[in-house]
Amino acid sequence: MAVGEFRLRVRYAKAGRARFLSHLEVMRALERSARRAGLPYAVTKGFNPRMKVAFGPALPVGTGGSREYFDAWLLRPVPSAEALKRLEVSTPPDLPVEDARYVHMREPSLTAAATVARYEVAVGGEGVTPELIEKALATVVGEGRLELEHKGKTKVFDLARSLPEEARVRSCGPPWIVEVTTRMGQEGSLRPDMLLNEALSRIASDGAVVSVTRTDILIEEEGVWLRPL
Amino acid sequence: MGSELWPQVEALLGRVERPVRYIDTEWGVRRKPRAEHRSVLLYPDTYEVGQANQGLAILYDRLNSTEGLAAERAYVPWVDMASEMRAAAVPLFSLESCEPVAGFDMVGITLPYELTYTNVLEALDLAGIPLHASERGERDPLVVGGGPCAYNPEPMAAFFDAILIGEGEDAVVDIVCAHRDAKRSGASRAEVLERLSGLPGVYVPLLYRAAARGGVEPIGTAPPVVTKRAVTDLGARRPPLCPIVPYMDVVHDRLTVEVTRGCTRGCRFCQAGMVYRPVRERTADDIVRDVMEGLRCTGYEEVSLTSLSTTDHSQLEEVLRRLTNRLEESGVTISLPSLRVDAFSVSMARLASGGRKSGLTFAPEAGTQRLRDVINKNVSEEDLIETVSRAFAAGWRRVKLYFMIGLPTETDDDIAGIGALVARVQRTARDAVPASDRGSVRIGVSVSTFVPKAHTPFQWDGQVPMDEILRRQELLRSATPRKGVDLSWHDADVSFLEGVIARGDRDLSRVIEHAWRAGARFDAWGEQFDLGIWHDAFASAGVDPVAIATRSYAHDEQLPWAQISSGVSERYLWSERQRALAGVVTEDCSFDACTGCDACGTLGVDIMLGGGSRGGR
């Protein structure tokens, strides 16, 4: 058997009540799952040895995720189907593990590589219609740049860059599901709930974001968007 | 049972801090929604403070492992959530089924600390359960208390239907089964209480009244003295090996394996050392087996071998060698609480730490040999210096020292002695490390105020008044080196209130209720504590707190907790007090001959040592 380290990429969901977890809490919970699964995980060198894992871009408290990822480095290659099976039974039901496959050791980290995220934002409220939401979004997007206050800091987003695709409202509601695609990265990641709340505040209605789910994170390679697995 | 509240709870979670406190669904949760008898176990503080409580984890495991019985958890919602719940008319709910706590058969509440008492009232009120046991009807759950503070139950007596004194793993099943059987036979609430009062270790406050000579006396057939429950053999039941693994970063977020119960070092200020007697060790084989199984089941990255004095375990070295072998390369660490001040402890800490040396903690407690003899803290200055020297030579760079001020017979010389001892520890540490490392030597000094506790040799002694404590704190500040020493205090006003409640009687329940009604809750959280509210509450209830805290009892006076026995005789406690005043030390019976505390005789439980005997270290 080959000796060395192997990089297992695991897809999971942050679902149900687990959407109320912080990123740190999700990480700790899944590291413990990997330990319960008995995977031959590698341990970092140094003063405080830890399981060698790396997670994708963080989700805030309250936001769910249906296709999230982490990489775990293993000392021995456990067949991926077996690793998946062991993880499935070792993970709390609201953080279900759904896929696991090996990726190249030299692949860039998930946080560096994943630059596009898709979301589904549920909007509720009296008198809110898909047309109104679309109009409100068009108003904000038409302004070209958006200033948002978050935790006392002002961030400015260039919407042409931050929104690589036009948002779309699904015709079945309420609540109305708005599909938003945003860019993540060093320049800042636009939170779709803040975008929609800002848009809804421009129109006279009591519409508000009910829930947010990140449905995909995507790696952009030569203009093509790919899923990490 | 009531209906599931989750949709209403969920609607509030977007508006509160740390919603993770309320979401349940952690790894290891047990669900038995259709059990015949269902209890809620409530810790009277937030989720992150109470989740890892080992006592409740044991009860949760025991009840859920017994056919027909179920236990769920509840904690006190933080102030933001409590306001939201009241505004939305959402009652206190259990985590597992998210049902109203008031709909359960029994509510078990642990009493970990005097300053959580207002939280008990907050929880009962949020649940919609009448605060007073005397006001509860046939449809209300049975409210049962227990835990460390039950040894003086009187301040909280009005709010409990029954209080368990002592160890719960067997008693909880006895209590619940008695309740279930009584319910089956259609017994009234009064009949239930009557039956419970016949169980060993169960105190039913409504069946006692204030006695003319002080304290309380039974009204009917209730026993005049309730003696604590103690288990004979810790090895007879396995500890919870698949406990709940929280999502949240809780206090003590690690696997806990109890290695010993009880400690007979005999420190005279220490309530735990008196009330958890006798010493019962688990065997090395059991400990190693349970640690490995617990780690497999939880996925924890750390295990703590807990007890009041872990380095006294007769097989600790064997346990640590076996565990470090098995856990090599796993990244899992072993932690040891409460190190003794001796070379053996340092070598055990070294063995456990696997190279990482975060910091060591020692508790000399007092600054002079005279006062250490008074409190029977059998630690000499030379032990401490030698131990610190070894630890710093072995690579540690931080040490934390615990001291108390306000101990009986303390003088200004003893206070100055703390400062001098800290200075000597600092010099020793600096001398033990390479010159280039001296800058990284840190000495932490944590100073608490002595609070006399029930069932200890100092139970008769009054607390030093608060203004005098403040003077002594100032004196200590000026006597302690500043550079490289981090000096921290427990607030004197918090210790004062703790002292009043710890030795209070039934009158205190009115004070606690007044304080809660005026907004006191989470008193143990510095930013929430307001002594002003409490002073108003004392005034409204017509109770003089200073008189209670500073009161010294004569030997023949009735103590408010005299109807409770920990198994240690009052005769022994009094003789320990006399020896304290004479500066005479008492040996540890787990190493040496019996000292006549009478716990084994009263409880029918013997000392059990995993390795047969404890070496004469």
mmCIF file of C-alpha atoms in Angstrom, chain B residues 369-607:
data_model
loop_
_atom_site.group_PDB
_atom_site.id
_atom_site.type_symbol
_atom_site.label_atom_id
_atom_site.label_comp_id
_atom_site.label_asym_id
_atom_site.label_seq_id
_atom_site.Cartn_x
_atom_site.Cartn_y
_atom_site.Cartn_z
ATOM 1 C CA GLN B 369 2.712 27.297 57.410
ATOM 2 C CA ARG B 370 0.770 28.212 60.540
ATOM 3 C CA LEU B 371 -2.397 28.930 58.584
ATOM 4 C CA ARG B 372 -1.914 25.964 56.251
ATOM 5 C CA ASP B 373 -1.820 23.785 59.378
ATOM 6 C CA VAL B 374 -5.019 25.429 60.615
ATOM 7 C CA ILE B 375 -6.843 24.485 57.403
ATOM 8 C CA ASN B 376 -5.069 21.101 57.206
ATOM 9 C CA LYS B 377 -3.627 21.865 53.799
ATOM 10 C CA ASN B 378 -0.672 19.553 54.139
ATOM 11 C CA VAL B 379 1.623 21.431 51.811
ATOM 12 C CA SER B 380 4.910 22.940 52.927
ATOM 13 C CA GLU B 381 6.634 25.914 51.411
ATOM 14 C CA GLU B 382 9.546 23.625 50.532
ATOM 15 C CA ASP B 383 7.166 21.267 48.657
ATOM 16 C CA LEU B 384 5.873 24.171 46.633
ATOM 17 C CA ILE B 385 9.297 25.603 45.838
ATOM 18 C CA GLU B 386 10.679 22.198 44.918
ATOM 19 C CA THR B 387 7.635 21.443 42.728
ATOM 20 C CA VAL B 388 7.764 24.780 40.935
ATOM 21 C CA SER B 389 11.491 24.385 40.374
ATOM 22 C CA ARG B 390 10.983 20.967 38.785
ATOM 23 C CA ALA B 391 8.075 22.126 36.656
ATOM 24 C CA PHE B 392 9.939 25.103 35.200
ATOM 25 C CA ALA B 393 13.080 23.030 34.674
ATOM 26 C CA ALA B 394 10.917 20.495 32.814
ATOM 27 C CA GLY B 395 9.717 23.152 30.400
ATOM 28 C CA TRP B 396 6.638 24.775 31.901
ATOM 29 C CA ARG B 397 6.598 28.566 31.814
ATOM 30 C CA ARG B 398 3.305 29.354 33.469
ATOM 31 C CA VAL B 399 1.970 28.440 36.870
ATOM 32 C CA LYS B 400 -1.240 29.477 38.561
ATOM 33 C CA LEU B 401 -1.576 29.583 42.334
ATOM 34 C CA TYR B 402 -4.841 29.579 44.251
ATOM 35 C CA PHE B 403 -5.145 31.305 47.621
ATOM 36 C CA MET B 404 -7.965 32.190 49.959
ATOM 37 C CA ILE B 405 -8.239 35.147 52.266
ATOM 38 C CA GLY B 406 -10.531 35.484 55.245
ATOM 39 C CA LEU B 407 -9.738 32.036 56.661
ATOM 40 C CA PRO B 408 -10.330 31.491 60.391
ATOM 41 C CA THR B 409 -7.480 32.869 62.566
ATOM 42 C CA GLU B 410 -5.969 34.775 59.610
ATOM 43 C CA THR B 411 -3.781 37.762 60.504
ATOM 44 C CA ASP B 412 -2.007 40.404 58.444
ATOM 45 C CA ASP B 413 1.140 38.253 58.668
ATOM 46 C CA ASP B 414 -0.659 35.497 56.738
ATOM 47 C CA ILE B 415 -1.651 38.001 54.040
ATOM 48 C CA ALA B 416 1.918 39.255 53.811
ATOM 49 C CA GLY B 417 2.950 35.601 53.656
ATOM 50 C CA ILE B 418 1.008 35.124 50.408
ATOM 51 C CA GLY B 419 2.933 37.997 48.839
ATOM 52 C CA ALA B 420 6.252 36.618 50.073
ATOM 53 C CA LEU B 421 5.435 33.115 48.848
ATOM 54 C CA VAL B 422 4.451 34.406 45.406
ATOM 55 C CA ALA B 423 7.718 36.354 45.230
ATOM 56 C CA ARG B 424 9.702 33.256 46.145
ATOM 57 C CA VAL B 425 7.835 31.147 43.581
ATOM 58 C CA GLN B 426 8.636 33.749 40.954
ATOM 59 C CA ARG B 427 12.349 33.809 41.854
ATOM 60 C CA THR B 428 12.454 29.999 41.842
ATOM 61 C CA ALA B 429 10.777 29.828 38.452
ATOM 62 C CA ARG B 430 13.118 32.388 36.940
ATOM 63 C CA ASP B 431 16.163 30.594 38.347
ATOM 64 C CA ALA B 432 14.994 27.273 36.934
ATOM 65 C CA VAL B 433 14.787 28.401 33.309
ATOM 66 C CA PRO B 434 17.527 29.468 30.870
ATOM 67 C CA ALA B 435 18.318 33.192 31.092
ATOM 68 C CA SER B 436 16.874 33.774 27.612
ATOM 69 C CA ASP B 437 13.507 32.377 28.741
ATOM 70 C CA ARG B 438 13.071 34.429 31.912
ATOM 71 C CA GLY B 439 10.842 36.939 30.205
ATOM 72 C CA SER B 440 8.250 34.262 29.451
ATOM 73 C CA VAL B 441 7.808 33.158 33.079
ATOM 74 C CA ARG B 442 4.278 34.024 34.198
ATOM 75 C CA ILE B 443 2.827 33.548 37.670
ATOM 76 C CA GLY B 444 -0.933 33.727 37.963
ATOM 77 C CA VAL B 445 -2.378 34.302 41.416
ATOM 78 C CA SER B 446 -6.082 33.818 41.976
ATOM 79 C CA VAL B 447 -7.457 34.910 45.332
ATOM 80 C CA SER B 448 -10.905 34.013 46.563
ATOM 81 C CA THR B 449 -12.666 34.939 49.757
ATOM 82 C CA PHE B 450 -13.263 32.115 52.204
ATOM 83 C CA VAL B 451 -16.914 31.170 52.512
ATOM 84 C CA PRO B 452 -17.690 28.860 55.456
ATOM 85 C CA LYS B 453 -19.837 25.970 54.278
ATOM 86 C CA ALA B 454 -22.256 23.577 55.946
ATOM 87 C CA HIS B 455 -20.896 20.143 56.933
ATOM 88 C CA THR B 456 -17.294 21.332 57.259
ATOM 89 C CA PRO B 457 -15.242 21.930 60.420
ATOM 90 C CA PHE B 458 -15.676 25.684 59.843
ATOM 91 C CA GLN B 459 -19.476 25.520 59.606
ATOM 92 C CA TRP B 460 -19.764 27.138 63.029
ATOM 93 C CA ASP B 461 -17.560 30.099 62.091
ATOM 94 C CA GLY B 462 -18.746 33.434 60.786
ATOM 95 C CA GLN B 463 -17.405 34.996 57.612
ATOM 96 C CA VAL B 464 -15.008 37.936 57.898
ATOM 97 C CA PRO B 465 -17.002 41.160 57.232
ATOM 98 C CA MET B 466 -16.783 42.558 53.739
ATOM 99 C CA ASP B 467 -15.020 45.838 54.557
ATOM 100 C CA GLU B 468 -12.311 43.881 56.360
ATOM 101 C CA ILE B 469 -11.959 41.606 53.296
ATOM 102 C CA LEU B 470 -11.537 44.684 51.125
ATOM 103 C CA ARG B 471 -8.803 45.941 53.481
ATOM 104 C CA ARG B 472 -7.017 42.588 53.324
ATOM 105 C CA GLN B 473 -7.268 42.563 49.525
ATOM 106 C CA GLU B 474 -5.596 45.978 49.464
ATOM 107 C CA LEU B 475 -2.922 44.715 51.841
ATOM 108 C CA LEU B 476 -2.296 41.718 49.600
ATOM 109 C CA ARG B 477 -2.100 43.913 46.528
ATOM 110 C CA SER B 478 0.701 45.916 48.103
ATOM 111 C CA ALA B 479 2.518 42.771 49.313
ATOM 112 C CA THR B 480 2.547 40.987 45.934
ATOM 113 C CA PRO B 481 5.163 41.598 43.237
ATOM 114 C CA ARG B 482 3.643 43.305 40.216
ATOM 115 C CA LYS B 483 5.978 42.502 37.371
ATOM 116 C CA GLY B 484 5.320 39.078 35.851
ATOM 117 C CA VAL B 485 2.497 38.320 38.296
ATOM 118 C CA ASP B 486 -1.165 38.372 37.273
ATOM 119 C CA LEU B 487 -3.220 38.895 40.395
ATOM 120 C CA SER B 488 -6.969 38.276 40.162
ATOM 121 C CA TRP B 489 -9.781 38.347 42.709
ATOM 122 C CA HIS B 490 -13.178 36.944 43.319
ATOM 123 C CA ASP B 491 -15.476 39.856 44.009
ATOM 124 C CA ALA B 492 -15.890 40.347 47.746
ATOM 125 C CA ASP B 493 -19.591 41.183 47.397
ATOM 126 C CA VAL B 494 -20.253 37.965 45.491
ATOM 127 C CA SER B 495 -18.484 35.951 48.210
ATOM 128 C CA PHE B 496 -20.504 37.789 50.842
ATOM 129 C CA LEU B 497 -23.816 36.832 49.234
ATOM 130 C CA GLU B 498 -22.550 33.281 48.764
ATOM 131 C CA GLY B 499 -21.728 33.196 52.484
ATOM 132 C CA VAL B 500 -25.187 34.423 53.484
ATOM 133 C CA ILE B 501 -26.960 31.840 51.348
ATOM 134 C CA ALA B 502 -24.566 28.985 52.163
ATOM 135 C CA ARG B 503 -25.374 29.151 55.873
ATOM 136 C CA GLY B 504 -28.870 30.596 55.633
ATOM 137 C CA ASP B 505 -32.116 29.072 56.833
ATOM 138 C CA ARG B 506 -35.691 28.923 55.505
ATOM 139 C CA ASP B 507 -36.114 32.705 55.766
ATOM 140 C CA LEU B 508 -33.723 33.056 52.851
ATOM 141 C CA SER B 509 -36.292 31.691 50.418
ATOM 142 C CA ARG B 510 -38.296 34.913 50.772
ATOM 143 C CA VAL B 511 -35.158 36.938 50.043
ATOM 144 C CA ILE B 512 -34.314 34.874 46.962
ATOM 145 C CA GLU B 513 -37.851 35.272 45.673
ATOM 146 C CA HIS B 514 -37.787 39.046 46.262
ATOM 147 C CA ALA B 515 -34.455 39.336 44.471
ATOM 148 C CA TRP B 516 -35.692 37.324 41.505
ATOM 149 C CA ARG B 517 -38.884 39.404 41.300
ATOM 150 C CA ALA B 518 -36.732 42.536 41.274
ATOM 151 C CA GLY B 519 -34.786 41.191 38.303
ATOM 152 C CA ALA B 520 -31.876 39.228 39.806
ATOM 153 C CA ARG B 521 -30.812 36.316 37.613
ATOM 154 C CA PHE B 522 -27.530 34.932 36.345
ATOM 155 C CA ASP B 523 -25.940 36.329 39.526
ATOM 156 C CA ALA B 524 -22.836 34.253 38.844
ATOM 157 C CA TRP B 525 -22.252 36.212 35.646
ATOM 158 C CA GLY B 526 -20.274 39.292 36.749
ATOM 159 C CA GLU B 527 -22.076 41.732 34.455
ATOM 160 C CA GLN B 528 -25.505 40.594 35.667
ATOM 161 C CA PHE B 529 -24.757 40.688 39.401
ATOM 162 C CA ASP B 530 -26.256 43.584 41.346
ATOM 163 C CA LEU B 531 -25.767 43.531 45.115
ATOM 164 C CA GLY B 532 -28.151 46.513 45.351
ATOM 165 C CA ILE B 533 -31.089 44.329 44.262
ATOM 166 C CA TRP B 534 -30.145 41.846 46.958
ATOM 167 C CA HIS B 535 -29.869 44.498 49.678
ATOM 168 C CA ASP B 536 -33.401 45.645 48.804
ATOM 169 C CA ALA B 537 -34.559 42.035 48.870
ATOM 170 C CA PHE B 538 -33.067 41.466 52.335
ATOM 171 C CA ALA B 539 -34.736 44.646 53.567
ATOM 172 C CA SER B 540 -38.108 43.689 52.083
ATOM 173 C CA ALA B 541 -37.936 40.244 53.658
ATOM 174 C CA GLY B 542 -36.796 41.632 56.989
ATOM 175 C CA VAL B 543 -33.631 39.534 57.000
ATOM 176 C CA ASP B 544 -30.238 40.898 58.082
ATOM 177 C CA PRO B 545 -27.625 39.419 55.731
ATOM 178 C CA VAL B 546 -24.605 40.616 57.714
ATOM 179 C CA ALA B 547 -25.908 38.889 60.828
ATOM 180 C CA ILE B 548 -26.199 35.583 58.936
ATOM 181 C CA ALA B 549 -22.832 35.782 57.191
ATOM 182 C CA THR B 550 -20.827 36.815 60.230
ATOM 183 C CA ARG B 551 -22.693 34.682 62.773
ATOM 184 C CA SER B 552 -20.634 32.189 64.730
ATOM 185 C CA TYR B 553 -22.556 29.324 66.300
ATOM 186 C CA ALA B 554 -21.790 27.839 69.694
ATOM 187 C CA HIS B 555 -21.255 24.068 69.763
ATOM 188 C CA ASP B 556 -24.601 23.366 71.393
ATOM 189 C CA GLU B 557 -26.617 25.603 69.070
ATOM 190 C CA GLN B 558 -28.839 24.019 66.437
ATOM 191 C CA LEU B 559 -27.516 24.549 62.907
ATOM 192 C CA PRO B 560 -30.054 25.237 60.127
ATOM 193 C CA TRP B 561 -28.873 22.119 58.248
ATOM 194 C CA ALA B 562 -28.760 19.735 61.214
ATOM 195 C CA GLN B 563 -31.486 17.518 59.691
ATOM 196 C CA ILE B 564 -29.060 16.633 56.884
ATOM 197 C CA SER B 565 -26.160 14.212 57.391
ATOM 198 C CA SER B 566 -23.280 13.649 54.992
ATOM 199 C CA GLY B 567 -22.274 10.613 57.026
ATOM 200 C CA VAL B 568 -19.411 12.532 58.642
ATOM 201 C CA SER B 569 -20.334 12.981 62.287
ATOM 202 C CA GLU B 570 -20.804 16.366 63.894
ATOM 203 C CA ARG B 571 -18.518 15.154 66.649
ATOM 204 C CA TYR B 572 -15.718 14.685 64.104
ATOM 205 C CA LEU B 573 -16.310 18.084 62.478
ATOM 206 C CA TRP B 574 -16.177 19.776 65.882
ATOM 207 C CA SER B 575 -12.989 17.973 66.858
ATOM 208 C CA GLU B 576 -11.453 18.981 63.516
ATOM 209 C CA ARG B 577 -12.409 22.553 64.321
ATOM 210 C CA GLN B 578 -10.697 22.331 67.702
ATOM 211 C CA ARG B 579 -7.605 20.814 66.107
ATOM 212 C CA ALA B 580 -7.662 23.609 63.540
ATOM 213 C CA LEU B 581 -7.627 26.271 66.220
ATOM 214 C CA ALA B 582 -4.752 24.426 67.915
ATOM 215 C CA GLY B 583 -2.870 24.184 64.582
ATOM 216 C CA VAL B 584 -2.818 20.374 64.676
ATOM 217 C CA VAL B 585 -2.965 18.556 61.355
ATOM 218 C CA THR B 586 -4.958 15.375 60.595
ATOM 219 C CA GLU B 587 -3.756 12.571 58.321
ATOM 220 C CA ASP B 588 -5.448 11.233 55.185
ATOM 221 C CA CYS B 589 -7.201 7.939 55.980
ATOM 222 C CA SER B 590 -6.795 6.663 52.408
ATOM 223 C CA PHE B 591 -3.018 6.582 53.009
ATOM 224 C CA ASP B 592 -2.996 6.072 56.734
ATOM 225 C CA ALA B 593 -5.118 4.916 59.641
ATOM 226 C CA CYS B 594 -8.830 5.731 60.069
ATOM 227 C CA THR B 595 -9.343 9.197 61.532
ATOM 228 C CA GLY B 596 -12.818 8.455 62.864
ATOM 229 C CA CYS B 597 -14.996 10.705 60.677
ATOM 230 C CA ASP B 598 -17.591 7.894 60.759
ATOM 231 C CA ALA B 599 -18.622 8.263 57.078
ATOM 232 C CA CYS B 600 -17.915 4.607 56.266
ATOM 233 C CA GLY B 601 -19.793 3.434 59.355
ATOM 234 C CA THR B 602 -22.843 5.617 58.792
ATOM 235 C CA LEU B 603 -23.109 5.016 55.058
ATOM 236 C CA GLY B 604 -22.164 1.343 54.985
ATOM 237 C CA VAL B 605 -19.589 2.146 52.301
ATOM 238 C CA ASP B 606 -15.903 1.333 52.464
ATOM 239 C CA ILE B 607 -12.763 2.905 51.044
#
